[in-house]
Coordinates of N, CA and C and ligand atoms in Angstrom, one line a residue:
M25 N -41.7 36.9 5.5 CA -41.9 35.5 6.1 C -42.4 35.7 7.5
R26 N -43.2 34.5 8.1 CA -43.6 34.5 9.3 C -42.5 34.5 10.3
L27 N -42.6 35.0 11.7 CA -41.6 35.2 12.5 C -41.1 33.7 13.0
D28 N -42.1 32.7 13.4 CA -41.7 31.4 13.7 C -40.8 30.7 12.5
K29 N -41.2 30.9 11.4 CA -40.3 30.4 10.1 C -39.1 31.0 10.1
F30 N -39.0 32.3 10.2 CA -37.6 32.9 10.2 C -36.7 32.4 11.6
V31 N -37.3 32.2 12.7 CA -36.5 31.7 13.8 C -35.9 30.3 13.5
A32 N -36.9 29.5 13.0 CA -36.5 28.1 12.7 C -35.5 28.1 11.6
K33 N -35.6 29.1 10.7 CA -34.7 29.1 9.4 C -33.3 29.6 9.8
S34 N -33.3 30.2 11.0 CA -32.0 30.7 11.5 C -31.3 30.1 12.7
T35 N -32.0 28.9 13.1 CA -31.4 28.1 14.4 C -31.6 26.7 13.8
E36 N -31.3 25.7 14.8 CA -31.6 24.5 14.6 C -33.0 24.0 15.3
L37 N -33.8 24.9 15.6 CA -35.3 24.7 16.2 C -36.2 24.4 15.0
T38 N -37.2 23.6 15.4 CA -38.4 23.2 14.3 C -39.3 24.6 14.6
K39 N -40.2 24.5 13.6 CA -41.0 25.8 13.6 C -42.0 25.8 14.9
I40 N -42.2 24.6 15.4 CA -43.1 24.5 16.5 C -42.4 25.0 17.7
E41 N -41.0 24.5 17.8 CA -40.3 25.0 19.1 C -40.0 26.5 18.9
A42 N -39.7 27.0 17.7 CA -39.6 28.3 17.5 C -40.8 29.1 17.9
A43 N -42.1 28.7 17.7 CA -43.3 29.4 18.2 C -43.5 29.3 19.6
E44 N -43.1 28.4 20.3 CA -43.0 28.3 21.8 C -42.0 29.4 22.4
L45 N -41.0 29.4 21.9 CA -40.0 30.5 22.2 C -40.5 31.9 22.0
I46 N -41.2 32.1 21.0 CA -41.7 33.4 20.7 C -42.8 33.7 21.7
R47 N -43.7 32.8 22.0 CA -44.8 33.1 22.9 C -44.3 33.3 24.4
S48 N -43.3 32.6 24.6 CA -42.6 32.9 26.0 C -41.7 34.2 26.1
G49 N -41.8 34.8 24.9 CA -41.3 36.2 25.0 C -39.7 36.3 24.8
E50 N -39.1 35.3 24.4 CA -37.7 35.4 24.2 C -37.4 35.9 22.8
V51 N -38.1 36.3 21.8 CA -37.5 36.7 20.6 C -38.2 38.2 20.6
M52 N -37.1 39.0 20.1 CA -37.4 40.5 19.7 C -37.4 40.9 18.4
V53 N -38.3 41.7 18.0 CA -38.3 42.3 16.5 C -38.1 43.8 16.5
N54 N -36.7 44.3 16.2 CA -36.4 45.7 16.2 C -36.6 46.3 17.6
G55 N -36.1 45.5 18.5 CA -35.9 45.8 20.0 C -37.3 45.7 20.7
E56 N -38.2 45.2 20.2 CA -39.6 44.9 20.9 C -39.8 43.5 21.2
V57 N -40.4 43.1 22.3 CA -40.6 41.7 22.3 C -41.8 41.4 21.4
A58 N -41.7 40.3 20.7 CA -42.7 39.9 19.6 C -43.4 38.4 20.3
L59 N -44.7 38.6 20.5 CA -45.2 37.4 21.2 C -46.1 36.5 20.2
I60 N -46.3 37.1 19.1 CA -47.1 36.6 18.0 C -46.3 35.6 17.1
E61 N -46.5 34.5 16.8 CA -45.5 33.7 15.8 C -45.9 34.0 14.5
S62 N -47.1 34.4 14.3 CA -47.5 34.8 12.6 C -47.0 36.0 12.3
T63 N -46.4 36.9 13.2 CA -45.9 38.2 12.7 C -45.2 38.2 11.4
Q64 N -45.3 39.0 10.5 CA -44.7 39.0 9.3 C -43.3 39.7 9.5
V65 N -42.1 39.1 9.0 CA -40.9 40.0 9.2 C -40.1 40.0 7.8
H66 N -39.3 41.0 7.6 CA -38.6 41.1 6.4 C -37.1 41.2 6.6
E67 N -36.2 41.2 5.6 CA -34.8 41.2 5.8 C -34.4 42.4 6.5
D68 N -35.1 43.6 6.5 CA -34.3 44.6 7.2 C -34.8 44.7 8.7
N69 N -35.6 43.8 9.1 CA -35.9 43.9 10.5 C -34.8 43.2 11.3
Q70 N -34.5 43.5 12.4 CA -33.6 42.9 13.4 C -34.3 42.0 14.4
I71 N -33.8 40.7 14.3 CA -34.7 39.8 15.1 C -33.6 39.2 15.9
T72 N -33.8 39.1 17.1 CA -32.8 38.5 18.1 C -33.5 37.4 19.1
L73 N -32.8 36.5 19.4 CA -33.3 35.4 20.3 C -32.3 35.6 21.4
N74 N -32.7 35.7 22.7 CA -31.8 35.9 24.0 C -30.7 36.8 23.5
D75 N -30.9 38.0 22.9 CA -30.0 38.9 22.6 C -29.0 38.6 21.5
Q76 N -29.1 37.5 21.0 CA -28.3 37.1 19.8 C -29.0 37.7 18.4
V77 N -28.4 38.2 17.4 CA -29.0 38.7 16.2 C -29.0 37.3 15.5
L78 N -30.4 37.1 14.8 CA -30.4 35.8 13.9 C -30.3 36.2 12.5
T79 N -29.9 35.2 11.6 CA -29.7 35.5 10.3 C -30.2 34.3 9.7
A80 N -31.3 34.4 8.7 CA -32.0 33.3 8.2 C -30.8 32.7 7.1
R81 N -30.8 31.3 7.1 CA -30.2 30.5 6.0 C -30.8 30.8 4.7
A82 N -29.8 30.8 3.6 CA -30.4 30.9 2.3 C -31.4 30.0 1.9
F83 N -32.2 30.6 1.1 CA -33.4 29.7 0.5 C -32.6 28.6 -0.4
R84 N -33.3 27.4 -0.5 CA -32.7 26.3 -1.4 C -33.8 26.2 -2.6
Y85 N -33.1 25.9 -3.7 CA -33.8 25.7 -5.1 C -33.2 24.5 -5.9
I86 N -34.1 23.6 -5.9 CA -33.6 22.1 -6.3 C -34.3 21.8 -7.5
L87 N -33.6 21.2 -8.6 CA -34.5 20.5 -9.8 C -34.2 19.0 -9.5
M88 N -35.4 18.2 -9.7 CA -35.2 16.8 -9.7 C -35.9 16.1 -10.7
H89 N -35.4 15.1 -11.2 CA -36.0 14.2 -12.1 C -36.7 12.9 -11.5
K90 N -37.9 13.2 -11.3 CA -39.0 12.2 -10.4 C -39.2 11.0 -11.1
P91 N -38.6 9.9 -10.6 CA -39.0 8.6 -11.2 C -40.4 8.2 -11.2
A92 N -40.9 7.3 -11.9 CA -42.3 6.7 -11.8 C -42.4 5.9 -10.4
G93 N -43.5 6.0 -9.9 CA -43.5 5.1 -8.4 C -43.2 5.9 -7.4
T94 N -43.0 7.1 -7.3 CA -42.6 7.9 -6.1 C -43.7 9.0 -6.2
I95 N -43.9 9.6 -4.8 CA -44.9 10.6 -4.9 C -44.4 12.0 -4.3
C96 N -45.2 13.0 -4.8 CA -44.8 14.4 -4.4 C -45.5 14.7 -3.0
S97 N -44.6 14.1 -1.9 CA -45.2 14.3 -0.7 C -43.9 14.2 0.1
N98 N -44.1 14.9 1.2 CA -42.7 14.8 2.3 C -42.7 13.6 3.0
I99 N -43.8 12.7 2.9 CA -43.8 11.6 3.6 C -43.9 10.4 2.7
D100 N -43.5 9.2 3.1 CA -43.9 7.8 2.4 C -45.4 7.7 2.6
E101 N -46.1 7.3 1.5 CA -47.7 6.8 1.7 C -47.6 5.5 0.9
A102 N -48.6 5.3 0.0 CA -48.7 4.2 -0.7 C -47.4 3.9 -1.7
Y103 N -46.8 5.1 -2.0 CA -45.4 5.0 -2.6 C -44.4 5.7 -2.0
P104 N -43.2 5.4 -2.1 CA -42.0 6.4 -1.5 C -42.1 7.8 -1.9
S105 N -41.8 8.6 -0.9 CA -41.6 10.2 -1.1 C -40.5 10.2 -2.1
L106 N -40.5 11.2 -3.2 CA -39.2 11.5 -3.7 C -38.2 12.2 -3.1
F107 N -38.4 12.5 -2.0 CA -37.5 13.2 -0.8 C -36.5 12.2 -0.5
N108 N -36.6 10.8 -0.5 CA -35.8 9.9 -0.3 C -34.7 9.9 -1.2
Y109 N -34.7 10.5 -2.3 CA -33.5 10.7 -3.3 C -32.8 11.8 -2.8
I110 N -33.2 12.7 -1.9 CA -32.4 13.9 -1.7 C -31.9 14.1 -0.4
D111 N -30.6 13.7 -0.2 CA -29.9 13.3 1.1 C -29.2 14.6 1.5
I112 N -29.9 15.5 1.9 CA -29.4 16.9 2.5 C -30.1 17.2 3.9
D113 N -29.6 18.0 4.7 CA -30.2 18.6 5.8 C -31.5 19.1 5.6
R114 N -32.2 19.2 6.6 CA -33.6 19.6 6.8 C -34.5 19.4 5.6
V115 N -34.7 18.3 5.0 CA -35.4 18.1 3.9 C -36.7 18.4 4.3
S116 N -37.2 18.2 5.5 CA -38.6 18.5 6.0 C -39.0 20.0 5.6
E117 N -38.1 20.9 5.5 CA -38.5 22.2 5.2 C -38.8 22.5 3.8
L118 N -38.5 21.5 2.9 CA -38.7 22.0 1.4 C -40.1 21.5 1.1
H119 N -40.5 22.1 0.0 CA -41.6 21.5 -0.8 C -41.8 21.6 -2.1
I120 N -42.5 21.1 -2.8 CA -42.7 20.8 -4.3 C -43.7 22.1 -4.8
A121 N -42.8 22.6 -5.8 CA -43.6 23.7 -6.6 C -44.3 23.0 -7.7
G122 N -45.4 22.4 -7.5 CA -46.1 21.8 -8.7 C -46.0 20.3 -8.7
R123 N -47.0 19.6 -7.9 CA -46.9 18.1 -7.8 C -47.2 17.4 -9.1
L124 N -46.5 16.2 -9.3 CA -46.8 15.3 -10.3 C -47.3 14.1 -9.7
D125 N -48.3 13.3 -10.4 CA -48.9 12.1 -10.2 C -47.9 11.1 -9.8
A126 N -48.1 10.0 -9.0 CA -47.3 8.9 -8.7 C -46.7 8.3 -10.1
D127 N -47.4 8.2 -10.9 CA -47.0 7.5 -12.4 C -46.5 8.4 -13.3
T128 N -46.4 9.5 -13.0 CA -45.8 10.7 -13.9 C -44.2 11.0 -13.5
T129 N -43.6 11.1 -14.8 CA -42.0 11.3 -14.6 C -41.7 12.7 -14.9
G130 N -40.5 13.1 -14.6 CA -39.9 14.4 -15.0 C -39.5 15.5 -14.1
L131 N -39.6 16.6 -14.7 CA -39.1 17.6 -13.9 C -40.0 18.1 -12.7
V132 N -39.3 18.2 -11.5 CA -40.0 18.8 -10.3 C -39.1 19.8 -9.8
L133 N -39.5 20.8 -9.3 CA -38.9 21.9 -8.7 C -39.2 22.0 -7.2
I134 N -38.0 22.1 -6.3 CA -38.3 21.9 -5.0 C -37.7 23.1 -4.4
T135 N -38.1 23.7 -3.1 CA -37.7 24.7 -2.7 C -38.3 25.0 -1.2
D136 N -37.8 25.9 -0.4 CA -38.3 26.4 1.0 C -38.8 27.7 0.7
N137 N -38.9 28.2 -0.3 CA -39.3 29.6 -0.5 C -40.8 29.6 -1.2
G138 N -41.8 29.9 -0.3 CA -43.1 29.8 -0.5 C -43.6 30.8 -1.7
R139 N -42.9 31.8 -1.7 CA -43.2 33.1 -2.5 C -42.8 32.8 -4.0
W140 N -41.6 32.1 -4.0 CA -40.9 31.8 -5.2 C -41.9 30.7 -5.9
S141 N -42.2 29.5 -5.3 CA -43.1 28.5 -5.7 C -44.6 29.0 -6.1
F142 N -44.8 30.1 -5.5 CA -46.4 30.7 -5.9 C -46.1 31.2 -7.5
N143 N -45.0 31.7 -7.8 CA -44.8 32.2 -9.0 C -44.8 31.1 -10.2
I144 N -44.6 29.9 -9.8 CA -44.6 28.6 -10.6 C -46.0 28.2 -10.8
T145 N -46.7 28.0 -9.6 CA -48.0 27.4 -9.4 C -49.2 28.1 -9.9
R146 N -49.3 29.4 -9.5 CA -50.6 30.2 -9.6 C -50.6 30.4 -11.1
P147 N -52.0 29.9 -11.5 CA -52.3 30.1 -13.0 C -52.2 31.7 -13.4
T148 N -52.4 32.7 -12.5 CA -52.4 34.0 -12.7 C -50.8 34.5 -13.1
Q149 N -49.9 33.7 -12.9 CA -48.4 33.9 -13.1 C -48.1 33.3 -14.5
H150 N -49.0 32.7 -15.1 CA -48.8 32.2 -16.6 C -47.4 31.4 -16.8
C151 N -47.1 30.6 -15.9 CA -45.7 30.0 -15.9 C -46.0 28.6 -16.7
E152 N -45.3 28.8 -18.0 CA -45.5 27.3 -18.8 C -44.9 26.2 -18.2
K153 N -45.7 25.2 -18.3 CA -45.2 23.8 -18.0 C -45.3 22.9 -19.4
V154 N -44.3 22.3 -19.7 CA -44.3 21.4 -21.0 C -44.2 20.0 -20.6
Y155 N -45.3 19.0 -21.1 CA -45.5 17.7 -20.9 C -45.3 17.0 -22.1
R156 N -44.6 16.0 -22.2 CA -44.4 15.0 -23.3 C -45.6 13.9 -22.9
V157 N -46.5 13.5 -23.8 CA -47.6 12.9 -23.5 C -47.7 11.7 -24.7
S158 N -47.7 10.4 -24.1 CA -48.1 9.3 -25.0 C -49.4 8.9 -24.7
L159 N -50.2 8.8 -26.0 CA -51.5 8.5 -25.9 C -52.0 7.1 -26.2
S160 N -53.0 6.6 -25.8 CA -53.4 5.3 -26.1 C -54.3 5.2 -27.5
K161 N -54.8 6.3 -27.9 CA -55.4 6.3 -29.3 C -54.7 7.5 -30.1
C162 N -54.6 7.4 -31.5 CA -54.2 8.5 -32.3 C -54.7 9.8 -32.1
I163 N -54.0 10.8 -32.0 CA -54.6 12.2 -31.8 C -55.4 12.7 -32.8
A164 N -56.7 13.2 -32.5 CA -57.4 13.7 -33.6 C -57.0 15.1 -34.0
D165 N -57.2 15.5 -35.4 CA -56.5 17.0 -35.8 C -57.3 18.0 -34.9
D166 N -58.5 17.8 -34.7 CA -59.1 19.1 -33.8 C -58.9 19.3 -32.5
V167 N -58.2 18.6 -32.1 CA -57.6 18.6 -30.5 C -56.7 19.9 -30.4
V168 N -56.0 20.3 -31.3 CA -54.9 21.4 -31.1 C -56.0 22.7 -31.1
A169 N -57.0 22.8 -31.8 CA -58.0 24.0 -31.7 C -58.7 24.1 -30.4
K170 N -59.1 22.8 -30.1 CA -59.8 22.5 -28.7 C -59.1 22.9 -27.6
F171 N -57.8 22.5 -27.5 CA -57.0 22.8 -26.3 C -56.8 24.4 -26.5
E172 N -56.6 24.8 -27.6 CA -56.2 26.4 -27.7 C -57.5 27.3 -27.3
Q173 N -58.6 26.7 -27.5 CA -59.9 27.4 -26.9 C -60.0 27.1 -25.5
G174 N -59.8 25.9 -25.0 CA -60.0 25.6 -23.6 C -61.1 24.6 -23.6
V175 N -61.1 23.5 -22.8 CA -61.9 22.4 -22.6 C -62.6 22.4 -21.2
M176 N -63.8 21.8 -21.2 CA -64.6 21.8 -19.8 C -64.0 20.4 -19.1
L177 N -63.3 20.3 -18.0 CA -63.0 19.1 -17.5 C -64.2 18.6 -16.6
H178 N -64.1 17.3 -16.5 CA -65.5 16.8 -15.8 C -65.6 17.2 -14.3
G179 N -66.7 17.7 -14.0 CA -67.1 18.3 -12.8 C -66.5 19.7 -12.4
E180 N -66.0 20.4 -13.5 CA -65.8 21.7 -13.2 C -66.6 22.6 -14.1
Q181 N -66.3 23.9 -13.8 CA -67.3 25.0 -14.4 C -66.6 26.0 -15.1
Q182 N -65.2 25.9 -15.2 CA -64.5 26.8 -15.9 C -63.7 26.1 -17.0
L183 N -63.6 26.6 -18.3 CA -62.8 26.2 -19.3 C -61.5 26.2 -18.8
T184 N -60.6 25.3 -19.3 CA -59.1 25.2 -19.0 C -58.6 26.6 -19.8
L185 N -57.5 26.9 -19.4 CA -56.7 28.2 -19.9 C -56.2 27.6 -21.3
P186 N -56.1 28.6 -22.4 CA -55.4 28.1 -23.6 C -54.1 27.6 -23.5
A187 N -54.2 26.4 -24.1 CA -53.0 25.2 -24.0 C -52.4 25.2 -25.4
R188 N -51.0 25.0 -25.7 CA -50.6 24.8 -26.8 C -50.3 23.1 -27.0
L189 N -50.7 22.5 -28.1 CA -50.5 21.2 -28.5 C -49.6 21.1 -29.7
Q190 N -48.4 20.3 -29.5 CA -47.6 20.2 -30.7 C -47.6 18.5 -30.9
I191 N -48.1 18.2 -32.1 CA -48.3 16.8 -32.3 C -46.8 16.4 -33.0
I192 N -46.3 15.4 -32.1 CA -45.1 14.7 -32.7 C -45.3 13.5 -33.6
T193 N -46.1 12.7 -33.2 CA -46.4 11.5 -33.8 C -47.9 11.2 -33.5
A194 N -48.5 10.2 -34.3 CA -50.0 10.0 -34.0 C -50.2 9.6 -32.5
N195 N -49.3 9.2 -31.9 CA -49.6 9.0 -30.4 C -48.7 9.7 -29.4
E196 N -47.9 10.6 -30.0 CA -47.1 11.3 -29.0 C -47.3 12.8 -29.2
V197 N -47.5 13.6 -28.1 CA -47.6 15.0 -28.3 C -46.9 15.7 -27.3
L198 N -46.6 16.9 -27.6 CA -46.1 18.0 -26.4 C -47.4 18.9 -26.1
L199 N -47.6 19.1 -24.8 CA -48.6 20.0 -24.2 C -48.0 21.0 -23.3
T200 N -48.3 22.2 -23.6 CA -47.9 23.3 -22.8 C -49.2 24.1 -22.2
I201 N -49.0 23.9 -20.7 CA -50.2 24.6 -20.0 C -49.6 25.4 -18.9
T202 N -50.5 26.2 -18.5 CA -50.0 27.1 -17.5 C -50.7 27.2 -16.1
E203 N -51.7 26.1 -16.2 CA -52.3 25.7 -14.9 C -51.8 24.5 -14.3
G204 N -52.3 24.0 -13.2 CA -52.0 22.9 -12.5 C -53.1 22.2 -11.8
R205 N -54.4 22.0 -12.4 CA -55.5 21.5 -11.9 C -55.4 20.0 -11.5
Y206 N -56.0 19.4 -10.7 CA -55.9 18.1 -10.3 C -55.9 17.1 -11.6
H207 N -54.9 16.3 -11.8 CA -54.8 15.4 -12.9 C -55.1 16.3 -14.2
Q208 N -54.6 17.5 -14.3 CA -55.0 18.2 -15.5 C -54.9 17.6 -16.8
V209 N -53.6 17.3 -17.1 CA -53.3 16.6 -18.5 C -54.1 15.4 -18.8
K210 N -54.3 14.6 -17.9 CA -55.1 13.1 -18.2 C -56.5 13.5 -18.4
R211 N -57.0 14.5 -17.7 CA -58.3 14.9 -17.7 C -58.7 15.8 -19.1
M212 N -57.7 16.5 -19.4 CA -57.8 17.2 -20.7 C -57.8 16.2 -22.0
F213 N -57.1 15.3 -21.9 CA -57.2 14.1 -23.0 C -58.5 13.3 -23.0
F214 N -58.9 13.1 -21.6 CA -60.2 12.4 -21.5 C -61.3 13.2 -22.1
A215 N -61.2 14.5 -21.9 CA -62.4 15.3 -22.3 C -62.5 15.4 -23.9
V216 N -61.2 15.0 -24.6 CA -61.6 15.0 -26.1 C -61.6 13.5 -26.5
G217 N -61.9 12.4 -25.7 CA -62.1 11.2 -26.0 C -60.8 10.4 -26.2
N218 N -59.7 10.8 -25.6 CA -58.4 10.2 -25.6 C -58.0 9.6 -24.2
R219 N -57.0 9.0 -24.1 CA -56.3 8.6 -22.8 C -54.7 8.7 -22.7
V220 N -54.4 9.2 -21.8 CA -52.9 9.3 -21.4 C -52.3 7.9 -21.3
A221 N -51.4 7.6 -21.8 CA -50.9 6.2 -21.5 C -49.5 6.4 -20.6
S222 N -48.7 7.5 -21.0 CA -47.6 7.9 -20.0 C -47.3 9.3 -20.1
L223 N -47.0 9.9 -19.0 CA -46.6 11.5 -18.9 C -45.5 11.9 -18.4
H224 N -44.7 12.9 -18.7 CA -43.4 13.1 -18.6 C -43.4 14.6 -18.5
R225 N -43.1 15.5 -17.6 CA -42.8 16.9 -17.7 C -41.2 17.0 -17.9
E226 N -41.3 18.1 -19.1 CA -39.8 18.4 -19.5 C -39.5 19.7 -19.3
K227 N -40.3 20.6 -19.0 CA -39.9 22.0 -18.9 C -40.8 22.6 -18.0
I228 N -40.4 23.6 -17.1 CA -41.1 24.6 -16.3 C -40.5 25.9 -16.6
G229 N -41.2 26.9 -17.2 CA -40.7 28.3 -17.5 C -39.6 28.0 -18.5
K230 N -38.4 28.6 -17.8 CA -37.2 28.4 -18.9 C -36.3 27.2 -18.5
V231 N -36.7 26.6 -17.6 CA -35.8 25.4 -17.0 C -36.1 24.1 -17.5
Q232 N -35.2 23.6 -18.1 CA -35.5 22.2 -18.8 C -34.7 21.1 -18.0
L233 N -35.3 20.0 -18.1 CA -34.8 18.9 -17.3 C -33.6 18.2 -17.9
D234 N -32.6 18.1 -17.1 CA -31.1 17.8 -17.8 C -30.6 16.9 -16.9
V235 N -31.2 16.1 -15.9 CA -30.5 15.3 -15.2 C -31.3 13.7 -15.2
E236 N -30.4 12.8 -15.2 CA -31.1 11.3 -15.3 C -32.3 11.1 -14.1
E237 N -33.1 10.0 -14.4 CA -34.1 9.7 -13.5 C -33.6 9.5 -12.1
G238 N -34.3 10.0 -11.1 CA -33.9 9.9 -9.7 C -32.7 10.7 -9.3
Q239 N -32.0 11.6 -10.3 CA -31.1 12.7 -9.8 C -31.6 14.0 -9.6
W240 N -30.8 14.8 -8.8 CA -31.2 16.4 -8.6 C -29.9 17.0 -8.6
R241 N -30.2 18.4 -8.8 CA -29.1 19.3 -8.6 C -29.6 20.7 -8.2
Y242 N -28.9 21.5 -7.6 CA -29.3 22.8 -7.2 C -29.6 23.6 -8.6
L243 N -30.5 24.7 -8.7 CA -30.7 25.5 -9.7 C -29.5 26.5 -9.7
S244 N -29.4 27.0 -11.1 CA -28.5 28.1 -11.0 C -29.0 29.5 -10.6
N245 N -28.3 30.4 -10.2 CA -28.7 31.6 -10.0 C -29.7 32.2 -10.9
E246 N -29.2 31.9 -12.3 CA -30.0 32.6 -13.3 C -31.5 31.9 -13.5
E247 N -31.6 30.6 -13.2 CA -32.6 29.8 -13.1 C -33.6 30.2 -12.0
V248 N -33.0 30.3 -11.1 CA -33.8 30.9 -9.7 C -34.3 32.2 -10.0
Q249 N -33.6 33.1 -10.7 CA -34.2 34.6 -10.8 C -35.3 34.4 -12.0
S250 N -35.2 33.5 -12.9 CA -36.1 33.6 -14.0 C -37.5 33.5 -13.5
F251 N -37.7 32.8 -12.2 CA -39.0 32.7 -11.7 C -39.4 34.0 -10.8
M252 N -38.5 34.8 -10.5 CA -38.7 36.0 -9.6 C -39.7 37.0 -10.5
K253 N -40.6 37.7 -9.6 CA -41.4 38.7 -10.3 C -40.8 40.1 -10.1
Ligands
URA321 N1 -51.5 16.3 -15.2 C1 -51.8 15.2 -14.8 O1 -52.7 14.6 -15.2 N2 -50.8 14.4 -13.9 C2 -49.6 15.0 -13.6 O2 -48.8 14.3 -13.0 C3 -49.3 16.4 -14.0 C4 -50.2 17.1 -14.8

């Protein structure tokens, strides 16, 4: 992790304040003054501020059931941020591992560990996300094969990665994808002549949504580990 982030995570300082202290020479890494805030540090480095050894707080991992009409942003914009529902310290240090649109509901994972969220969001990590989709038109039989082969989204140059489509009823399906392109699910159905009426994320990797709308809980250790590589 970056040195300024480490200092902020082990004190009450913001990252900006931590960077100022680093540049003024008050922070040492393994006994040497470190003046560059972007220096990478690891658990086995000894970091001191004014001769006090710093210990970073543990990372936090949260599961939330996002209500419709909230946004996956740290600040309120046209809609309120879903962080309004999470009444804990230092919410501004948290970020969302895979955003949902304002009108999408369901499972959101939240953390302050960037490396962990990378394992969820990068397509190269093949982390499956399962969406329950209500469609405005009946689903055509050939869509299962089309999604398995990949479809071309409007304005893009690469087919979507193979996706699994399970038909529940004529207008309701479960879709499993491993990517998170912009409005991906809505655009995939648009590419096959249909339209998403409502969208809900049920599962990410092995983690299943199990709290009511607007509620959240910390992930279990086992759930956290399931995304570690
Ligand atoms: N795909 C979408 O189109 N919207 C979402 O919110 C998530 C995936």
